């Protein structure tokens, strides 16, 4: 016959069960990686890069050391100006990185014809695609590849 346990025994049992399974408040990690805030790449052709990314519809912010390209609401690409990445005193970068060294994939939130028109307006010629590729969303998307003025590889993926 089942008897109702006391509150103290019930709580003790819950604590013991959560400790043995690795769940519960005591086993929760203090934090986790939620995504990218920004990526930084060296840039060679500043004026051409700014014009290109503006033509693609990105919001741009410039300062003495970098050109920031905002991707969505919470991510940016910092393109370091030549004087910055060539300065031997500047060590907060990948020391061997030289333009072109980027391979970036953007999610396109629109149709394939709209993407083609945007790329044409920016002067970007497709070098491959559309082609199906597995993406970071754990799904397959249709990708088109182009190069920016510095030669970085850009992929534009459309998920259906």
PDB file of N, CA and C in Angstrom, residues 7-88:
ATOM      1  N   UNK A   7       6.976  15.922   3.307  1.00  0.00           N
ATOM      2  CA  UNK A   7       7.547  16.956   2.429  1.00  0.00           C
ATOM      3  C   UNK A   7       9.067  16.881   2.456  1.00  0.00           C
ATOM      4  N   UNK A   8       9.646  16.712   3.640  1.00  0.00           N
ATOM      5  CA  UNK A   8      11.103  16.640   3.781  1.00  0.00           C
ATOM      6  C   UNK A   8      11.652  15.466   2.981  1.00  0.00           C
ATOM      7  N   UNK A   9      11.031  14.309   3.080  1.00  0.00           N
ATOM      8  CA  UNK A   9      11.496  13.127   2.364  1.00  0.00           C
ATOM      9  C   UNK A   9      11.317  13.319   0.848  1.00  0.00           C
ATOM     10  N   UNK A  10      10.220  13.947   0.419  1.00  0.00           N
ATOM     11  CA  UNK A  10       9.965  14.217  -0.993  1.00  0.00           C
ATOM     12  C   UNK A  10      11.047  15.117  -1.577  1.00  0.00           C
ATOM     13  N   UNK A  11      11.361  16.231  -0.882  1.00  0.00           N
ATOM     14  CA  UNK A  11      12.389  17.164  -1.351  1.00  0.00           C
ATOM     15  C   UNK A  11      13.750  16.482  -1.369  1.00  0.00           C
ATOM     16  N   UNK A  12      14.061  15.710  -0.339  1.00  0.00           N
ATOM     17  CA  UNK A  12      15.344  15.001  -0.304  1.00  0.00           C
ATOM     18  C   UNK A  12      15.446  14.029  -1.477  1.00  0.00           C
ATOM     19  N   UNK A  13      14.355  13.361  -1.800  1.00  0.00           N
ATOM     20  CA  UNK A  13      14.348  12.443  -2.936  1.00  0.00           C
ATOM     21  C   UNK A  13      14.562  13.159  -4.261  1.00  0.00           C
ATOM     22  N   UNK A  14      13.922  14.333  -4.422  1.00  0.00           N
ATOM     23  CA  UNK A  14      14.126  15.125  -5.641  1.00  0.00           C
ATOM     24  C   UNK A  14      15.573  15.562  -5.780  1.00  0.00           C
ATOM     25  N   UNK A  15      16.149  16.042  -4.680  1.00  0.00           N
ATOM     26  CA  UNK A  15      17.550  16.480  -4.725  1.00  0.00           C
ATOM     27  C   UNK A  15      18.476  15.327  -5.063  1.00  0.00           C
ATOM     28  N   UNK A  16      18.236  14.180  -4.478  1.00  0.00           N
ATOM     29  CA  UNK A  16      19.077  13.016  -4.768  1.00  0.00           C
ATOM     30  C   UNK A  16      18.930  12.593  -6.222  1.00  0.00           C
ATOM     31  N   UNK A  17      17.713  12.606  -6.735  1.00  0.00           N
ATOM     32  CA  UNK A  17      17.490  12.213  -8.130  1.00  0.00           C
ATOM     33  C   UNK A  17      18.149  13.184  -9.090  1.00  0.00           C
ATOM     34  N   UNK A  18      18.039  14.487  -8.822  1.00  0.00           N
ATOM     35  CA  UNK A  18      18.645  15.455  -9.734  1.00  0.00           C
ATOM     36  C   UNK A  18      20.159  15.396  -9.669  1.00  0.00           C
ATOM     37  N   UNK A  19      20.725  15.119  -8.506  1.00  0.00           N
ATOM     38  CA  UNK A  19      22.180  15.009  -8.396  1.00  0.00           C
ATOM     39  C   UNK A  19      22.685  13.788  -9.148  1.00  0.00           C
ATOM     40  N   UNK A  20      21.935  12.709  -9.124  1.00  0.00           N
ATOM     41  CA  UNK A  20      22.406  11.495  -9.783  1.00  0.00           C
ATOM     42  C   UNK A  20      22.248  11.546 -11.296  1.00  0.00           C
ATOM     43  N   UNK A  21      21.321  12.345 -11.805  1.00  0.00           N
ATOM     44  CA  UNK A  21      21.118  12.414 -13.251  1.00  0.00           C
ATOM     45  C   UNK A  21      21.845  13.580 -13.888  1.00  0.00           C
ATOM     46  N   UNK A  22      22.428  14.471 -13.088  1.00  0.00           N
ATOM     47  CA  UNK A  22      23.131  15.616 -13.648  1.00  0.00           C
ATOM     48  C   UNK A  22      22.212  16.749 -14.016  1.00  0.00           C
ATOM     49  N   UNK A  23      20.937  16.658 -13.651  1.00  0.00           N
ATOM     50  CA  UNK A  23      20.025  17.756 -13.932  1.00  0.00           C
ATOM     51  C   UNK A  23      19.734  18.501 -12.647  1.00  0.00           C
ATOM     52  N   UNK A  24      18.960  19.523 -12.747  1.00  0.00           N
ATOM     53  CA  UNK A  24      18.635  20.311 -11.570  1.00  0.00           C
ATOM     54  C   UNK A  24      19.482  21.557 -11.523  1.00  0.00           C
ATOM     55  N   UNK A  25      19.148  22.445 -10.599  1.00  0.00           N
ATOM     56  CA  UNK A  25      19.808  23.748 -10.526  1.00  0.00           C
ATOM     57  C   UNK A  25      21.301  23.632 -10.276  1.00  0.00           C
ATOM     58  N   UNK A  26      21.720  22.664  -9.464  1.00  0.00           N
ATOM     59  CA  UNK A  26      23.133  22.542  -9.143  1.00  0.00           C
ATOM     60  C   UNK A  26      23.986  22.116 -10.322  1.00  0.00           C
ATOM     61  N   UNK A  27      23.399  21.459 -11.301  1.00  0.00           N
ATOM     62  CA  UNK A  27      24.164  20.953 -12.435  1.00  0.00           C
ATOM     63  C   UNK A  27      24.103  21.871 -13.651  1.00  0.00           C
ATOM     64  N   UNK A  28      23.342  22.952 -13.585  1.00  0.00           N
ATOM     65  CA  UNK A  28      23.225  23.853 -14.727  1.00  0.00           C
ATOM     66  C   UNK A  28      24.541  24.587 -14.957  1.00  0.00           C
ATOM     67  N   UNK A  29      24.958  24.715 -16.206  1.00  0.00           N
ATOM     68  CA  UNK A  29      26.195  25.453 -16.479  1.00  0.00           C
ATOM     69  C   UNK A  29      26.007  26.934 -16.163  1.00  0.00           C
ATOM     70  N   UNK A  30      27.108  27.589 -15.882  1.00  0.00           N
ATOM     71  CA  UNK A  30      27.066  29.014 -15.555  1.00  0.00           C
ATOM     72  C   UNK A  30      26.748  29.858 -16.779  1.00  0.00           C
ATOM     73  N   UNK A  31      26.941  29.335 -17.951  1.00  0.00           N
ATOM     74  CA  UNK A  31      26.682  30.067 -19.186  1.00  0.00           C
ATOM     75  C   UNK A  31      26.932  29.171 -20.374  1.00  0.00           C
ATOM     76  N   UNK A  32      26.702  29.735 -21.558  1.00  0.00           N
ATOM     77  CA  UNK A  32      26.950  28.979 -22.779  1.00  0.00           C
ATOM     78  C   UNK A  32      27.138  29.962 -23.923  1.00  0.00           C
ATOM     79  N   UNK A  33      27.719  29.495 -24.986  1.00  0.00           N
ATOM     80  CA  UNK A  33      27.875  30.319 -26.178  1.00  0.00           C
ATOM     81  C   UNK A  33      26.522  30.390 -26.861  1.00  0.00           C
ATOM     82  N   UNK A  34      26.070  31.607 -27.171  1.00  0.00           N
ATOM     83  CA  UNK A  34      24.757  31.792 -27.799  1.00  0.00           C
ATOM     84  C   UNK A  34      24.860  32.093 -29.286  1.00  0.00           C
ATOM     85  N   UNK A  35      26.021  32.483 -29.760  1.00  0.00           N
ATOM     86  CA  UNK A  35      26.172  32.818 -31.167  1.00  0.00           C
ATOM     87  C   UNK A  35      27.379  33.711 -31.360  1.00  0.00           C
ATOM     88  N   UNK A  36      27.510  34.242 -32.544  1.00  0.00           N
ATOM     89  CA  UNK A  36      28.590  35.170 -32.847  1.00  0.00           C
ATOM     90  C   UNK A  36      28.127  36.594 -32.582  1.00  0.00           C
ATOM     91  N   UNK A  37      29.001  37.403 -32.004  1.00  0.00           N
ATOM     92  CA  UNK A  37      28.758  38.838 -31.894  1.00  0.00           C
ATOM     93  C   UNK A  37      29.326  39.519 -33.140  1.00  0.00           C
ATOM     94  N   UNK A  38      30.583  39.188 -33.445  1.00  0.00           N
ATOM     95  CA  UNK A  38      31.205  39.743 -34.641  1.00  0.00           C
ATOM     96  C   UNK A  38      32.335  38.840 -35.114  1.00  0.00           C
ATOM     97  N   UNK A  39      32.719  39.055 -36.340  1.00  0.00           N
ATOM     98  CA  UNK A  39      33.872  38.411 -36.956  1.00  0.00           C
ATOM     99  C   UNK A  39      34.738  39.542 -37.476  1.00  0.00           C
ATOM    100  N   UNK A  40      36.049  39.407 -37.376  1.00  0.00           N
ATOM    101  CA  UNK A  40      36.958  40.445 -37.870  1.00  0.00           C
ATOM    102  C   UNK A  40      37.843  39.871 -38.973  1.00  0.00           C
ATOM    103  N   UNK A  41      37.979  40.651 -40.047  1.00  0.00           N
ATOM    104  CA  UNK A  41      38.802  40.257 -41.189  1.00  0.00           C
ATOM    105  C   UNK A  41      39.627  41.451 -41.647  1.00  0.00           C
ATOM    106  N   UNK A  42      40.839  41.204 -42.147  1.00  0.00           N
ATOM    107  CA  UNK A  42      41.604  42.306 -42.722  1.00  0.00           C
ATOM    108  C   UNK A  42      41.014  42.712 -44.071  1.00  0.00           C
ATOM    109  N   UNK A  43      41.141  44.003 -44.376  1.00  0.00           N
ATOM    110  CA  UNK A  43      40.575  44.545 -45.618  1.00  0.00           C
ATOM    111  C   UNK A  43      41.670  45.294 -46.366  1.00  0.00           C
ATOM    112  N   UNK A  44      41.662  45.215 -47.686  1.00  0.00           N
ATOM    113  CA  UNK A  44      42.653  45.914 -48.494  1.00  0.00           C
ATOM    114  C   UNK A  44      42.059  47.103 -49.246  1.00  0.00           C
ATOM    115  N   UNK A  45      40.934  46.912 -49.909  1.00  0.00           N
ATOM    116  CA  UNK A  45      40.337  47.920 -50.797  1.00  0.00           C
ATOM    117  C   UNK A  45      39.154  48.600 -50.115  1.00  0.00           C
ATOM    118  N   UNK A  46      39.443  49.533 -49.221  1.00  0.00           N
ATOM    119  CA  UNK A  46      38.420  50.108 -48.351  1.00  0.00           C
ATOM    120  C   UNK A  46      37.249  50.718 -49.113  1.00  0.00           C
ATOM    121  N   UNK A  47      37.493  51.625 -50.035  1.00  0.00           N
ATOM    122  CA  UNK A  47      36.398  52.311 -50.735  1.00  0.00           C
ATOM    123  C   UNK A  47      35.530  51.324 -51.511  1.00  0.00           C
ATOM    124  N   UNK A  48      36.146  50.390 -52.202  1.00  0.00           N
ATOM    125  CA  UNK A  48      35.385  49.409 -52.977  1.00  0.00           C
ATOM    126  C   UNK A  48      34.572  48.491 -52.063  1.00  0.00           C
ATOM    127  N   UNK A  49      35.151  48.117 -50.924  1.00  0.00           N
ATOM    128  CA  UNK A  49      34.438  47.244 -49.986  1.00  0.00           C
ATOM    129  C   UNK A  49      33.224  47.959 -49.395  1.00  0.00           C
ATOM    130  N   UNK A  50      33.380  49.217 -49.007  1.00  0.00           N
ATOM    131  CA  UNK A  50      32.263  49.981 -48.441  1.00  0.00           C
ATOM    132  C   UNK A  50      31.144  50.105 -49.469  1.00  0.00           C
ATOM    133  N   UNK A  51      31.481  50.470 -50.692  1.00  0.00           N
ATOM    134  CA  UNK A  51      30.471  50.616 -51.746  1.00  0.00           C
ATOM    135  C   UNK A  51      29.766  49.287 -52.018  1.00  0.00           C
ATOM    136  N   UNK A  52      30.513  48.204 -52.058  1.00  0.00           N
ATOM    137  CA  UNK A  52      29.957  46.884 -52.342  1.00  0.00           C
ATOM    138  C   UNK A  52      28.957  46.455 -51.271  1.00  0.00           C
ATOM    139  N   UNK A  53      29.362  46.527 -50.006  1.00  0.00           N
ATOM    140  CA  UNK A  53      28.476  46.076 -48.935  1.00  0.00           C
ATOM    141  C   UNK A  53      27.260  46.994 -48.781  1.00  0.00           C
ATOM    142  N   UNK A  54      27.423  48.275 -49.069  1.00  0.00           N
ATOM    143  CA  UNK A  54      26.252  49.177 -49.077  1.00  0.00           C
ATOM    144  C   UNK A  54      25.291  48.786 -50.199  1.00  0.00           C
ATOM    145  N   UNK A  55      25.832  48.470 -51.369  1.00  0.00           N
ATOM    146  CA  UNK A  55      24.984  48.076 -52.501  1.00  0.00           C
ATOM    147  C   UNK A  55      24.226  46.782 -52.214  1.00  0.00           C
ATOM    148  N   UNK A  56      24.789  45.933 -51.361  1.00  0.00           N
ATOM    149  CA  UNK A  56      24.092  44.710 -50.965  1.00  0.00           C
ATOM    150  C   UNK A  56      23.005  44.983 -49.925  1.00  0.00           C
ATOM    151  N   UNK A  57      22.953  46.214 -49.409  1.00  0.00           N
ATOM    152  CA  UNK A  57      21.904  46.580 -48.462  1.00  0.00           C
ATOM    153  C   UNK A  57      22.297  46.529 -47.004  1.00  0.00           C
ATOM    154  N   UNK A  58      23.583  46.333 -46.719  1.00  0.00           N
ATOM    155  CA  UNK A  58      24.026  46.287 -45.327  1.00  0.00           C
ATOM    156  C   UNK A  58      24.174  47.686 -44.753  1.00  0.00           C
ATOM    157  N   UNK A  59      23.920  47.813 -43.456  1.00  0.00           N
ATOM    158  CA  UNK A  59      24.206  49.056 -42.744  1.00  0.00           C
ATOM    159  C   UNK A  59      25.703  49.064 -42.448  1.00  0.00           C
ATOM    160  N   UNK A  60      26.347  50.215 -42.668  1.00  0.00           N
ATOM    161  CA  UNK A  60      27.797  50.350 -42.515  1.00  0.00           C
ATOM    162  C   UNK A  60      28.099  51.420 -41.474  1.00  0.00           C
ATOM    163  N   UNK A  61      29.124  51.163 -40.668  1.00  0.00           N
ATOM    164  CA  UNK A  61      29.640  52.156 -39.723  1.00  0.00           C
ATOM    165  C   UNK A  61      31.155  52.168 -39.884  1.00  0.00           C
ATOM    166  N   UNK A  62      31.737  53.361 -39.918  1.00  0.00           N
ATOM    167  CA  UNK A  62      33.185  53.461 -40.113  1.00  0.00           C
ATOM    168  C   UNK A  62      33.839  54.195 -38.961  1.00  0.00           C
ATOM    169  N   UNK A  63      35.058  53.767 -38.622  1.00  0.00           N
ATOM    170  CA  UNK A  63      35.914  54.527 -37.713  1.00  0.00           C
ATOM    171  C   UNK A  63      37.338  54.452 -38.249  1.00  0.00           C
ATOM    172  N   UNK A  64      38.285  55.002 -37.519  1.00  0.00           N
ATOM    173  CA  UNK A  64      39.667  55.083 -38.001  1.00  0.00           C
ATOM    174  C   UNK A  64      40.301  53.714 -38.233  1.00  0.00           C
ATOM    175  N   UNK A  65      39.863  52.696 -37.500  1.00  0.00           N
ATOM    176  CA  UNK A  65      40.496  51.388 -37.577  1.00  0.00           C
ATOM    177  C   UNK A  65      39.740  50.333 -38.373  1.00  0.00           C
ATOM    178  N   UNK A  66      38.431  50.529 -38.526  1.00  0.00           N
ATOM    179  CA  UNK A  66      37.635  49.455 -39.125  1.00  0.00           C
ATOM    180  C   UNK A  66      36.396  49.995 -39.823  1.00  0.00           C
ATOM    181  N   UNK A  67      35.872  49.152 -40.685  1.00  0.00           N
ATOM    182  CA  UNK A  67      34.554  49.353 -41.285  1.00  0.00           C
ATOM    183  C   UNK A  67      33.695  48.213 -40.748  1.00  0.00           C
ATOM    184  N   UNK A  68      32.601  48.547 -40.084  1.00  0.00           N
ATOM    185  CA  UNK A  68      31.707  47.536 -39.524  1.00  0.00           C
ATOM    186  C   UNK A  68      30.499  47.368 -40.430  1.00  0.00           C
ATOM    187  N   UNK A  69      30.238  46.127 -40.792  1.00  0.00           N
ATOM    188  CA  UNK A  69      29.096  45.765 -41.624  1.00  0.00           C
ATOM    189  C   UNK A  69      28.126  45.014 -40.715  1.00  0.00           C
ATOM    190  N   UNK A  70      26.930  45.560 -40.542  1.00  0.00           N
ATOM    191  CA  UNK A  70      25.951  44.963 -39.634  1.00  0.00           C
ATOM    192  C   UNK A  70      25.103  43.940 -40.372  1.00  0.00           C
ATOM    193  N   UNK A  71      25.068  42.739 -39.818  1.00  0.00           N
ATOM    194  CA  UNK A  71      24.329  41.618 -40.384  1.00  0.00           C
ATOM    195  C   UNK A  71      23.161  41.332 -39.442  1.00  0.00           C
ATOM    196  N   UNK A  72      21.952  41.685 -39.851  1.00  0.00           N
ATOM    197  CA  UNK A  72      20.808  41.504 -38.963  1.00  0.00           C
ATOM    198  C   UNK A  72      20.881  42.466 -37.791  1.00  0.00           C
ATOM    199  N   UNK A  73      20.265  42.070 -36.691  1.00  0.00           N
ATOM    200  CA  UNK A  73      20.177  42.947 -35.527  1.00  0.00           C
ATOM    201  C   UNK A  73      21.299  42.754 -34.516  1.00  0.00           C
ATOM    202  N   UNK A  74      22.033  41.643 -34.590  1.00  0.00           N
ATOM    203  CA  UNK A  74      22.937  41.350 -33.484  1.00  0.00           C
ATOM    204  C   UNK A  74      24.316  40.844 -33.890  1.00  0.00           C
ATOM    205  N   UNK A  75      24.691  40.974 -35.149  1.00  0.00           N
ATOM    206  CA  UNK A  75      25.983  40.464 -35.597  1.00  0.00           C
ATOM    207  C   UNK A  75      26.625  41.472 -36.543  1.00  0.00           C
ATOM    208  N   UNK A  76      27.959  41.539 -36.501  1.00  0.00           N
ATOM    209  CA  UNK A  76      28.645  42.418 -37.441  1.00  0.00           C
ATOM    210  C   UNK A  76      29.948  41.789 -37.905  1.00  0.00           C
ATOM    211  N   UNK A  77      30.408  42.295 -39.037  1.00  0.00           N
ATOM    212  CA  UNK A  77      31.723  41.949 -39.566  1.00  0.00           C
ATOM    213  C   UNK A  77      32.554  43.213 -39.432  1.00  0.00           C
ATOM    214  N   UNK A  78      33.673  43.120 -38.741  1.00  0.00           N
ATOM    215  CA  UNK A  78      34.610  44.239 -38.658  1.00  0.00           C
ATOM    216  C   UNK A  78      35.711  43.994 -39.677  1.00  0.00           C
ATOM    217  N   UNK A  79      35.749  44.824 -40.698  1.00  0.00           N
ATOM    218  CA  UNK A  79      36.837  44.769 -41.662  1.00  0.00           C
ATOM    219  C   UNK A  79      37.895  45.756 -41.195  1.00  0.00           C
ATOM    220  N   UNK A  80      39.050  45.227 -40.770  1.00  0.00           N
ATOM    221  CA  UNK A  80      40.136  46.093 -40.303  1.00  0.00           C
ATOM    222  C   UNK A  80      40.797  46.786 -41.486  1.00  0.00           C
ATOM    223  N   UNK A  81      40.959  48.087 -41.343  1.00  0.00           N
ATOM    224  CA  UNK A  81      41.614  48.873 -42.389  1.00  0.00           C
ATOM    225  C   UNK A  81      43.080  48.442 -42.514  1.00  0.00           C
ATOM    226  N   UNK A  82      43.687  48.628 -43.701  1.00  0.00           N
ATOM    227  CA  UNK A  82      45.073  48.194 -43.899  1.00  0.00           C
ATOM    228  C   UNK A  82      46.048  48.726 -42.849  1.00  0.00           C
ATOM    229  N   UNK A  83      45.946  49.995 -42.495  1.00  0.00           N
ATOM    230  CA  UNK A  83      46.875  50.547 -41.498  1.00  0.00           C
ATOM    231  C   UNK A  83      46.755  49.826 -40.161  1.00  0.00           C
ATOM    232  N   UNK A  84      45.575  49.318 -39.854  1.00  0.00           N
ATOM    233  CA  UNK A  84      45.355  48.609 -38.589  1.00  0.00           C
ATOM    234  C   UNK A  84      45.959  47.209 -38.627  1.00  0.00           C
ATOM    235  N   UNK A  85      45.576  46.411 -39.627  1.00  0.00           N
ATOM    236  CA  UNK A  85      46.041  45.025 -39.607  1.00  0.00           C
ATOM    237  C   UNK A  85      47.507  44.892 -39.996  1.00  0.00           C
ATOM    238  N   UNK A  86      48.083  45.899 -40.664  1.00  0.00           N
ATOM    239  CA  UNK A  86      49.501  45.845 -41.019  1.00  0.00           C
ATOM    240  C   UNK A  86      50.401  46.380 -39.910  1.00  0.00           C
ATOM    241  N   UNK A  87      49.825  46.972 -38.877  1.00  0.00           N
ATOM    242  CA  UNK A  87      50.592  47.519 -37.755  1.00  0.00           C
ATOM    243  C   UNK A  87      51.096  46.371 -36.873  1.00  0.00           C
ATOM    244  N   UNK A  88      52.425  46.171 -36.761  1.00  0.00           N
ATOM    245  CA  UNK A  88      52.948  45.063 -35.959  1.00  0.00           C
ATOM    246  C   UNK A  88      52.573  45.164 -34.478  1.00  0.00           C
TER     247      UNK A  88
END
